[in-house]
Amino acid sequence: MHLTAASMQVSQQDFEKAQEQLKLLKKDPGNEVKLKLYALFKQATEGPCNSPKPGMLDFVKKAKWDAWKSLGSLPQDNAKQKYTELVSGLISAESSSQVPGAAAEEGRHDGYENIIVNTQNNITKITLNRPEMKNAISHEMYREIMKALEEAAKDDSTIVVITGNGDYYCSGNDLKNFTNIPADAMEKMAKEGEALDFVAHFIDFPKPLIAVVNGPAVGISVTLLGLFDLVYASDMATFHTPFSQLGQSPEGCSSYLFPKIMGAAKANEILLFNKKLTAAEACAHGLVTEVFPNRTFQKEVWARLKAYASLPKNSLAISKQLLRGVEKEKLHAVNSQECEVLKERWLSDECLNAVVAFFQRKSKL
Ligand SMILES: CCCCC/C=C/CC(=O)SCCNC(=O)CCNC(=O)[C@H](O)C(C)(C)COP(=O)(O)OP(=O)(O)OC[C@H]1O[C@@H](n2cnc3c(N)ncnc32)[C@H](O)[C@@H]1OP(=O)(O)O
């Protein structure tokens, strides 16, 4: 079926704009609204999608399949109508959206390669943006996140959000960080440069800091969650800290905060024995504030965050200091101790052998 403006009962201009949007969307149908639109377009032009349900691990195909199923068996006319509404809604929302991706989007800060920083509607949003590497954090990315937090602490936003682009929230420390630096720099990375300073930025962050966990989280992206003020997760998210598997040790103040948050037994299972938690389990154990169905995750969470961002900013910041201030000194001491241990761990055979094994496994695939 060849779609035209007339057959879609829309103006030629809207139809052309929609086509443009779709070309962009097809390149990266990475988020829920885009996926739904993509599924609708496929239905309107190519008939119902009847591909078999993908495996749980293939997040993007599963999200498309879910989007498709959520549309039920819409007759073609309704699909066309909904498609038009969605596209015109998307076009108007795109100009003031919180959704990352559109390079020229309003409020976007320049000067970042590995993250997208955008301030709109009293929200500064930091999006980890190495989706092809599951948002693994490289040396450069650590520095960019610290810079973005320093700027966000002083900008006119009320709340600050960290999330991931693509199907992962973040797969933790980029293991290549271990493979291309001389051994003595490891000491620097552990003690002075990155680890201690990076985690300190989260301990000292003065505004409400919210994690929007859009997919699986690994390593440091999990341990830091104890320093966030809210953690909203998609039901597609998982939480994994494979430290002993990697010959490493806990960081992000998790060695102190996780037992406080979830009790010693569960903290041990996660931090010592590499137990991966589902979003529901992480919520049940207090690491996650609330879990949302993936198909409505972005919509529900951003509606809530926009409401929070309209609250009096000084009251929020002052109250956060009350809640966090009592522990700040303790948290810095814990961070320092964790980094001391990390320094030894990163130089250990156990860690280096585990990193080599990871890349050897990859090269065999
Ligand atoms: C300054 C503070 C310092 C603190 C440092 C301490 C931190 C503690 C940690 O964070 S420890 C945790 C480290 N992370 C990991 O061990 C995860 C490693 N990655 C994986 O296990 C898998 O990639 C996966 C489960 C995250 C995803 O698997 P999947 O099969 O779905 O996808 P791929 O493996 O094909 O990933 C796509 C490409 O991305 C590369 N990649 C993913 N994660 C990392 C990573 N953490 N480090 C380096 N590279 C990563 C992966 O190798 C693929 O690359 P390729 O396309 O070139 O093969």
Short mmCIF file of C-alpha atoms and ligand atoms in Angstrom, two decimals:
data_model
loop_
_atom_site.label_atom_id
_atom_site.label_comp_id
_atom_site.label_asym_id
_atom_site.label_seq_id
_atom_site.Cartn_x
_atom_site.Cartn_y
_atom_site.Cartn_z
CA MET A 1 0.00 0.00 0.00
CA HIS A 2 1.47 3.31 -1.08
CA LEU A 3 0.85 5.97 1.57
CA THR A 4 0.11 9.52 0.44
CA ALA A 5 -0.92 12.65 2.30
CA ALA A 6 -4.42 12.19 0.88
CA SER A 7 -4.67 8.53 1.96
CA MET A 8 -3.46 9.55 5.43
CA GLN A 9 -5.88 12.54 5.47
CA VAL A 10 -3.02 14.91 6.46
CA SER A 11 -1.55 17.99 4.80
CA GLN A 12 1.28 17.39 2.34
CA GLN A 13 3.58 19.40 4.63
CA ASP A 14 2.79 17.23 7.69
CA PHE A 15 3.15 14.10 5.61
CA GLU A 16 6.58 15.15 4.34
CA LYS A 17 7.66 16.10 7.87
CA ALA A 18 6.48 12.69 9.05
CA GLN A 19 8.47 10.94 6.34
CA GLU A 20 11.57 12.88 7.41
CA GLN A 21 10.98 11.87 11.00
CA LEU A 22 10.61 8.27 10.03
CA LYS A 23 13.86 8.23 8.10
CA LEU A 24 15.57 9.41 11.31
CA LEU A 25 13.62 6.99 13.48
CA LYS A 26 14.42 3.96 11.34
CA LYS A 27 18.11 4.70 11.87
CA ASP A 28 17.78 4.48 15.61
CA PRO A 29 14.41 3.19 16.83
CA GLY A 30 15.94 3.28 20.24
CA ASN A 31 13.15 4.46 22.46
CA GLU A 32 9.64 3.42 23.21
CA VAL A 33 7.77 6.19 21.33
CA LYS A 34 9.96 5.63 18.28
CA LEU A 35 9.45 1.88 18.47
CA LYS A 36 5.69 2.26 18.65
CA LEU A 37 5.73 4.64 15.70
CA TYR A 38 7.95 2.25 13.74
CA ALA A 39 5.59 -0.66 14.48
CA LEU A 40 2.59 1.46 13.40
CA PHE A 41 4.28 2.49 10.19
CA LYS A 42 5.12 -1.13 9.44
CA GLN A 43 1.49 -2.10 10.09
CA ALA A 44 0.16 0.77 7.99
CA THR A 45 2.45 -0.03 5.09
CA GLU A 46 3.37 -3.67 5.31
CA GLY A 47 0.69 -5.45 7.29
CA PRO A 48 0.94 -7.11 10.69
CA CYS A 49 4.28 -8.05 12.03
CA ASN A 50 4.32 -11.79 12.61
CA SER A 51 7.93 -12.39 13.54
CA PRO A 52 8.30 -14.87 16.38
CA LYS A 53 8.67 -13.47 19.88
CA PRO A 54 12.44 -12.71 20.31
CA GLY A 55 14.44 -14.04 23.24
CA MET A 56 14.51 -12.04 26.47
CA LEU A 57 18.12 -11.01 25.85
CA ASP A 58 17.44 -9.27 22.59
CA PHE A 59 16.16 -6.07 24.15
CA VAL A 60 15.55 -4.01 21.05
CA LYS A 61 13.62 -6.72 19.15
CA LYS A 62 11.67 -7.53 22.33
CA ALA A 63 10.76 -3.85 22.81
CA LYS A 64 9.55 -3.72 19.18
CA TRP A 65 7.59 -6.94 19.69
CA ASP A 66 6.05 -5.49 22.92
CA ALA A 67 5.22 -2.24 21.13
CA TRP A 68 3.58 -4.21 18.37
CA LYS A 69 1.57 -6.37 20.80
CA SER A 70 0.51 -3.28 22.74
CA LEU A 71 -1.18 -2.06 19.60
CA GLY A 72 -3.32 -5.20 19.49
CA SER A 73 -4.99 -5.91 16.18
CA LEU A 74 -5.65 -2.33 15.13
CA PRO A 75 -7.48 -2.22 11.79
CA GLN A 76 -5.43 -0.43 9.14
CA ASP A 77 -7.54 2.76 9.15
CA ASN A 78 -7.06 3.17 12.91
CA ALA A 79 -3.36 2.37 12.52
CA LYS A 80 -3.07 5.14 9.95
CA GLN A 81 -4.94 7.55 12.21
CA LYS A 82 -2.84 6.62 15.26
CA TYR A 83 0.30 6.84 13.15
CA THR A 84 -0.61 10.37 12.08
CA GLU A 85 -1.42 11.41 15.66
CA LEU A 86 1.84 9.87 16.88
CA VAL A 87 3.95 11.50 14.22
CA SER A 88 2.41 14.96 14.60
CA GLY A 89 2.66 14.50 18.39
CA LEU A 90 6.29 13.45 18.00
CA ILE A 91 7.08 16.38 15.73
CA SER A 92 5.68 18.92 18.22
CA ALA A 93 7.22 17.09 21.23
CA GLU A 94 10.59 16.69 19.50
CA SER A 95 11.21 20.43 19.74
CA SER A 96 10.88 20.42 23.54
CA SER A 97 11.54 16.75 24.26
CA GLN A 98 13.84 15.29 26.92
CA VAL A 99 14.55 12.46 24.50
CA PRO A 100 18.26 12.31 23.52
CA GLY A 101 19.38 11.86 19.97
CA ALA A 102 18.32 14.94 17.97
CA ALA A 103 21.65 16.70 17.54
CA ALA A 104 20.24 20.21 17.37
CA GLU A 105 17.84 19.73 20.30
CA GLU A 106 17.12 22.76 22.42
CA GLY A 107 19.09 23.12 25.66
CA ARG A 108 21.90 20.81 24.54
CA HIS A 109 25.38 21.61 25.92
CA ASP A 110 28.37 21.43 23.57
CA GLY A 111 31.79 20.00 24.28
CA TYR A 112 30.94 16.37 25.06
CA GLU A 113 31.84 13.32 22.98
CA ASN A 114 30.64 10.40 25.12
CA ILE A 115 27.63 11.88 26.88
CA ILE A 116 24.75 14.14 25.91
CA VAL A 117 23.97 16.95 28.35
CA ASN A 118 20.70 18.79 27.96
CA THR A 119 19.02 21.34 30.24
CA GLN A 120 15.30 21.93 29.74
CA ASN A 121 12.22 22.30 31.95
CA ASN A 122 14.44 22.78 35.04
CA ILE A 123 16.04 19.37 34.43
CA THR A 124 19.66 18.78 33.43
CA LYS A 125 19.83 15.38 31.79
CA ILE A 126 23.12 13.54 31.39
CA THR A 127 22.77 10.70 28.87
CA LEU A 128 25.55 8.13 28.66
CA ASN A 129 26.09 7.94 24.93
CA ARG A 130 28.30 5.03 23.84
CA PRO A 131 25.40 2.67 23.00
CA GLU A 132 27.58 0.56 20.72
CA MET A 133 29.74 -0.20 23.79
CA LYS A 134 26.73 -0.62 26.13
CA ASN A 135 27.68 2.79 27.57
CA ALA A 136 30.90 1.40 29.11
CA ILE A 137 32.71 4.26 30.86
CA SER A 138 36.06 5.13 29.28
CA HIS A 139 38.67 7.42 30.86
CA GLU A 140 37.35 10.28 28.75
CA MET A 141 33.77 9.55 29.74
CA TYR A 142 34.64 9.63 33.45
CA ARG A 143 36.06 13.09 32.93
CA GLU A 144 33.06 14.24 30.93
CA ILE A 145 30.60 13.00 33.57
CA MET A 146 32.55 14.83 36.29
CA LYS A 147 32.55 18.02 34.22
CA ALA A 148 28.82 17.70 33.54
CA LEU A 149 28.10 17.23 37.26
CA GLU A 150 30.23 20.25 38.15
CA GLU A 151 28.31 22.38 35.64
CA ALA A 152 24.92 20.95 36.64
CA ALA A 153 25.64 21.80 40.30
CA LYS A 154 25.81 25.47 39.27
CA ASP A 155 23.25 25.73 36.46
CA ASP A 156 19.62 26.75 36.92
CA SER A 157 18.25 23.21 36.94
CA THR A 158 16.28 21.91 39.92
CA ILE A 159 17.05 18.22 39.49
CA VAL A 160 19.69 16.27 37.56
CA VAL A 161 19.04 12.98 35.78
CA ILE A 162 21.47 10.33 34.53
CA THR A 163 20.29 7.75 32.00
CA GLY A 164 21.62 5.65 29.13
CA ASN A 165 21.16 5.81 25.37
CA GLY A 166 20.36 2.52 23.67
CA ASP A 167 19.38 -0.77 25.30
CA TYR A 168 21.83 -0.53 28.23
CA TYR A 169 21.95 1.91 31.10
CA CYS A 170 25.68 1.30 31.51
CA SER A 171 28.02 -1.69 31.45
CA GLY A 172 30.38 -0.20 34.03
CA ASN A 173 34.06 0.51 33.75
CA ASP A 174 35.36 0.11 30.22
CA LEU A 175 37.65 -2.89 30.59
CA LYS A 176 39.88 -1.41 27.91
CA ASN A 177 40.79 1.16 30.59
CA PHE A 178 43.08 -1.57 31.92
CA THR A 179 44.68 -2.53 28.67
CA ASN A 180 46.17 0.66 27.34
CA ILE A 181 47.86 2.41 30.26
CA PRO A 182 51.26 1.80 31.90
CA ALA A 183 51.13 0.04 35.32
CA ASP A 184 52.11 3.15 37.32
CA ALA A 185 49.18 5.07 35.82
CA MET A 186 46.93 2.40 37.34
CA GLU A 187 47.98 3.64 40.77
CA LYS A 188 47.09 7.17 39.72
CA MET A 189 43.74 6.05 38.29
CA ALA A 190 42.85 4.25 41.49
CA LYS A 191 44.10 6.75 44.02
CA GLU A 192 44.23 10.34 42.77
CA GLY A 193 42.70 10.66 39.34
CA GLU A 194 39.56 8.92 38.50
CA ALA A 195 38.10 6.54 41.08
CA LEU A 196 38.35 8.71 44.19
CA ASP A 197 37.46 11.95 42.43
CA PHE A 198 34.71 10.43 40.31
CA VAL A 199 32.83 8.92 43.22
CA ALA A 200 33.38 12.09 45.28
CA HIS A 201 31.43 14.04 42.64
CA PHE A 202 28.40 11.91 43.49
CA ILE A 203 28.89 12.12 47.26
CA ASP A 204 29.05 15.93 47.10
CA PHE A 205 26.43 16.58 44.44
CA PRO A 206 24.16 19.27 45.93
CA LYS A 207 20.89 18.79 44.00
CA PRO A 208 18.47 15.83 43.80
CA LEU A 209 20.21 13.28 41.57
CA ILE A 210 17.95 10.77 39.80
CA ALA A 211 18.89 7.63 37.86
CA VAL A 212 16.58 6.64 35.01
CA VAL A 213 17.76 3.05 34.52
CA ASN A 214 16.56 2.27 31.02
CA GLY A 215 18.25 -1.16 30.76
CA PRO A 216 20.93 -3.41 32.29
CA ALA A 217 23.40 -1.78 34.68
CA VAL A 218 26.80 -3.29 35.51
CA GLY A 219 29.61 -2.55 37.96
CA ILE A 220 30.18 1.05 39.00
CA SER A 221 26.89 2.14 37.42
CA VAL A 222 25.19 -0.10 40.01
CA THR A 223 27.31 0.71 43.04
CA LEU A 224 26.85 4.48 42.53
CA LEU A 225 23.07 4.09 42.79
CA GLY A 226 23.36 4.19 46.58
CA LEU A 227 24.43 7.83 46.16
CA PHE A 228 21.41 8.77 44.02
CA ASP A 229 18.27 10.26 45.57
CA LEU A 230 15.80 8.39 43.34
CA VAL A 231 16.30 5.33 41.12
CA TYR A 232 13.55 4.69 38.57
CA ALA A 233 14.02 1.50 36.54
CA SER A 234 12.47 -0.10 33.53
CA ASP A 235 11.39 -3.69 34.11
CA MET A 236 14.01 -4.56 31.47
CA ALA A 237 16.79 -3.35 33.77
CA THR A 238 19.09 -5.72 35.64
CA PHE A 239 21.74 -4.92 38.27
CA HIS A 240 25.04 -6.80 38.26
CA THR A 241 28.33 -6.21 40.11
CA PRO A 242 30.71 -8.98 38.94
CA PHE A 243 33.56 -7.80 41.14
CA SER A 244 35.04 -11.06 42.41
CA GLN A 245 34.59 -12.54 38.92
CA LEU A 246 36.86 -9.68 37.73
CA GLY A 247 39.31 -9.92 40.62
CA GLN A 248 38.13 -6.47 41.68
CA SER A 249 36.37 -5.04 44.74
CA PRO A 250 33.32 -2.83 45.48
CA GLU A 251 33.45 0.92 44.95
CA GLY A 252 30.99 3.83 44.86
CA CYS A 253 30.60 3.60 48.66
CA SER A 254 28.66 0.36 48.10
CA SER A 255 30.74 -1.53 50.70
CA TYR A 256 29.05 0.71 53.29
CA LEU A 257 25.75 1.72 51.68
CA PHE A 258 24.59 -1.63 50.25
CA PRO A 259 24.56 -3.42 53.63
CA LYS A 260 22.71 -0.38 55.03
CA ILE A 261 20.21 -0.39 52.16
CA MET A 262 19.52 -4.10 51.73
CA GLY A 263 21.04 -5.88 54.72
CA ALA A 264 24.35 -7.73 54.92
CA ALA A 265 23.15 -11.04 53.49
CA LYS A 266 21.81 -9.61 50.21
CA ALA A 267 24.69 -7.12 49.92
CA ASN A 268 27.16 -10.01 50.24
CA GLU A 269 25.36 -12.02 47.58
CA ILE A 270 25.61 -9.09 45.16
CA LEU A 271 29.02 -7.61 45.99
CA LEU A 272 30.91 -10.80 46.82
CA PHE A 273 29.14 -13.48 44.81
CA ASN A 274 28.18 -11.60 41.63
CA LYS A 275 24.40 -12.16 42.01
CA LYS A 276 22.54 -10.31 39.24
CA LEU A 277 19.27 -8.69 40.39
CA THR A 278 16.17 -8.11 38.30
CA ALA A 279 14.57 -4.67 38.56
CA ALA A 280 11.87 -6.10 40.80
CA GLU A 281 14.45 -7.70 43.12
CA ALA A 282 16.50 -4.48 43.23
CA CYS A 283 13.33 -2.61 44.18
CA ALA A 284 12.39 -5.18 46.81
CA HIS A 285 15.84 -4.72 48.38
CA GLY A 286 15.69 -0.93 48.39
CA LEU A 287 18.23 -0.17 45.67
CA VAL A 288 15.52 0.91 43.21
CA THR A 289 12.74 3.34 44.14
CA GLU A 290 10.17 2.14 41.58
CA VAL A 291 9.96 -0.15 38.56
CA PHE A 292 7.90 0.69 35.45
CA PRO A 293 6.80 -1.45 32.48
CA ASN A 294 9.31 -0.78 29.71
CA ARG A 295 6.63 0.18 27.21
CA THR A 296 5.47 3.13 29.34
CA PHE A 297 8.73 3.74 31.21
CA GLN A 298 9.95 6.90 29.51
CA LYS A 299 6.51 8.49 29.36
CA GLU A 300 5.62 7.80 32.99
CA VAL A 301 9.03 8.68 34.42
CA TRP A 302 9.44 11.95 32.53
CA ALA A 303 5.97 13.11 33.45
CA ARG A 304 6.90 12.56 37.08
CA LEU A 305 10.32 14.21 36.78
CA LYS A 306 8.84 17.29 35.13
CA ALA A 307 6.49 17.62 38.10
CA TYR A 308 9.38 17.25 40.57
CA ALA A 309 11.40 19.82 38.61
CA SER A 310 8.69 22.41 39.17
CA LEU A 311 9.18 22.22 42.96
CA PRO A 312 11.08 25.01 44.80
CA LYS A 313 14.73 24.26 43.99
CA ASN A 314 16.32 25.70 47.16
CA SER A 315 14.00 23.72 49.39
CA LEU A 316 14.95 20.55 47.54
CA ALA A 317 18.70 21.23 47.69
CA ILE A 318 18.63 22.26 51.37
CA SER A 319 16.53 19.24 52.33
CA LYS A 320 18.88 16.93 50.41
CA GLN A 321 21.80 18.32 52.41
CA LEU A 322 19.88 17.53 55.61
CA LEU A 323 19.29 13.96 54.46
CA ARG A 324 22.84 13.38 53.21
CA GLY A 325 24.93 15.72 55.34
CA VAL A 326 25.20 13.46 58.38
CA GLU A 327 26.97 10.76 56.39
CA LYS A 328 29.12 12.86 54.05
CA GLU A 329 32.34 12.57 56.03
CA LYS A 330 31.79 8.86 56.46
CA LEU A 331 31.14 8.42 52.74
CA HIS A 332 34.39 10.18 51.83
CA ALA A 333 36.26 7.94 54.24
CA VAL A 334 34.63 4.84 52.73
CA ASN A 335 35.42 6.06 49.22
CA SER A 336 39.06 6.58 50.16
CA GLN A 337 39.32 3.10 51.68
CA GLU A 338 37.62 1.49 48.65
CA CYS A 339 40.06 3.22 46.30
CA GLU A 340 43.04 2.07 48.36
CA VAL A 341 41.83 -1.51 47.89
CA LEU A 342 41.04 -0.90 44.20
CA LYS A 343 44.63 0.27 43.67
CA GLU A 344 45.95 -3.11 44.84
CA ARG A 345 43.20 -5.03 42.99
CA TRP A 346 43.81 -3.33 39.66
CA LEU A 347 47.48 -4.33 39.84
CA SER A 348 46.65 -7.92 40.81
CA ASP A 349 47.03 -10.94 38.54
CA GLU A 350 43.43 -11.89 39.35
CA CYS A 351 42.11 -8.67 37.84
CA LEU A 352 44.41 -8.54 34.84
CA ASN A 353 43.78 -12.24 34.02
CA ALA A 354 40.00 -11.65 34.22
CA VAL A 355 40.23 -8.65 31.87
CA VAL A 356 42.38 -10.59 29.39
CA ALA A 357 39.92 -13.50 29.56
CA PHE A 358 37.03 -11.13 28.77
CA PHE A 359 38.67 -9.87 25.59
CA GLN A 360 39.86 -13.36 24.61
CA ARG A 361 36.25 -14.58 24.90
CA LYS A 362 35.13 -11.68 22.76
CA SER A 363 37.74 -12.33 20.11
CA LYS A 364 36.62 -15.98 19.83
CA LEU A 365 33.00 -15.01 19.08
C1 LIG B 1 36.99 6.00 37.97
C2 LIG B 1 36.25 4.89 38.61
C3 LIG B 1 36.89 3.61 38.40
C4 LIG B 1 36.08 2.50 38.98
C5 LIG B 1 36.33 1.31 38.22
C6 LIG B 1 35.69 0.10 38.77
C7 LIG B 1 34.59 -0.29 38.18
C8 LIG B 1 33.98 -1.58 38.49
C9 LIG B 1 33.21 -2.05 37.32
O1 LIG B 1 32.51 -1.32 36.65
S1 LIG B 1 33.41 -3.72 37.02
C10 LIG B 1 32.28 -4.06 35.71
C11 LIG B 1 32.94 -3.86 34.38
N1 LIG B 1 32.02 -4.25 33.32
C12 LIG B 1 31.94 -5.52 32.85
O2 LIG B 1 32.61 -6.41 33.30
C13 LIG B 1 30.96 -5.77 31.72
C14 LIG B 1 31.72 -6.31 30.52
N2 LIG B 1 30.80 -6.49 29.40
C15 LIG B 1 30.03 -7.61 29.30
O3 LIG B 1 30.04 -8.50 30.11
C16 LIG B 1 29.11 -7.66 28.11
O4 LIG B 1 29.60 -6.75 27.14
C17 LIG B 1 27.66 -7.23 28.48
C18 LIG B 1 27.03 -8.32 29.34
C19 LIG B 1 27.66 -5.91 29.21
C20 LIG B 1 26.85 -7.06 27.18
O5 LIG B 1 26.95 -8.29 26.45
P1 LIG B 1 26.29 -8.34 25.00
O6 LIG B 1 26.70 -9.66 24.45
O7 LIG B 1 24.87 -7.93 25.06
O8 LIG B 1 27.02 -7.19 24.18
P2 LIG B 1 28.56 -7.20 23.75
O9 LIG B 1 29.38 -7.89 24.77
O10 LIG B 1 28.66 -7.64 22.34
O11 LIG B 1 28.88 -5.62 23.87
C21 LIG B 1 28.90 -4.77 22.73
C22 LIG B 1 30.30 -4.21 22.63
O12 LIG B 1 30.56 -3.43 23.82
C23 LIG B 1 31.76 -3.91 24.43
N3 LIG B 1 31.62 -3.76 25.88
C24 LIG B 1 30.49 -3.89 26.59
N4 LIG B 1 30.75 -3.65 27.91
C25 LIG B 1 32.07 -3.35 27.98
C26 LIG B 1 32.94 -3.00 29.05
N5 LIG B 1 32.50 -2.86 30.31
N6 LIG B 1 34.24 -2.76 28.78
C27 LIG B 1 34.70 -2.87 27.49
N7 LIG B 1 33.94 -3.20 26.41
C28 LIG B 1 32.63 -3.43 26.69
C29 LIG B 1 31.86 -5.37 24.03
O13 LIG B 1 33.19 -5.82 24.17
C30 LIG B 1 31.41 -5.29 22.59
O14 LIG B 1 32.47 -4.73 21.87
P3 LIG B 1 32.79 -5.28 20.40
O15 LIG B 1 31.53 -4.94 19.61
O16 LIG B 1 34.00 -4.54 20.01
O17 LIG B 1 32.98 -6.77 20.58
#
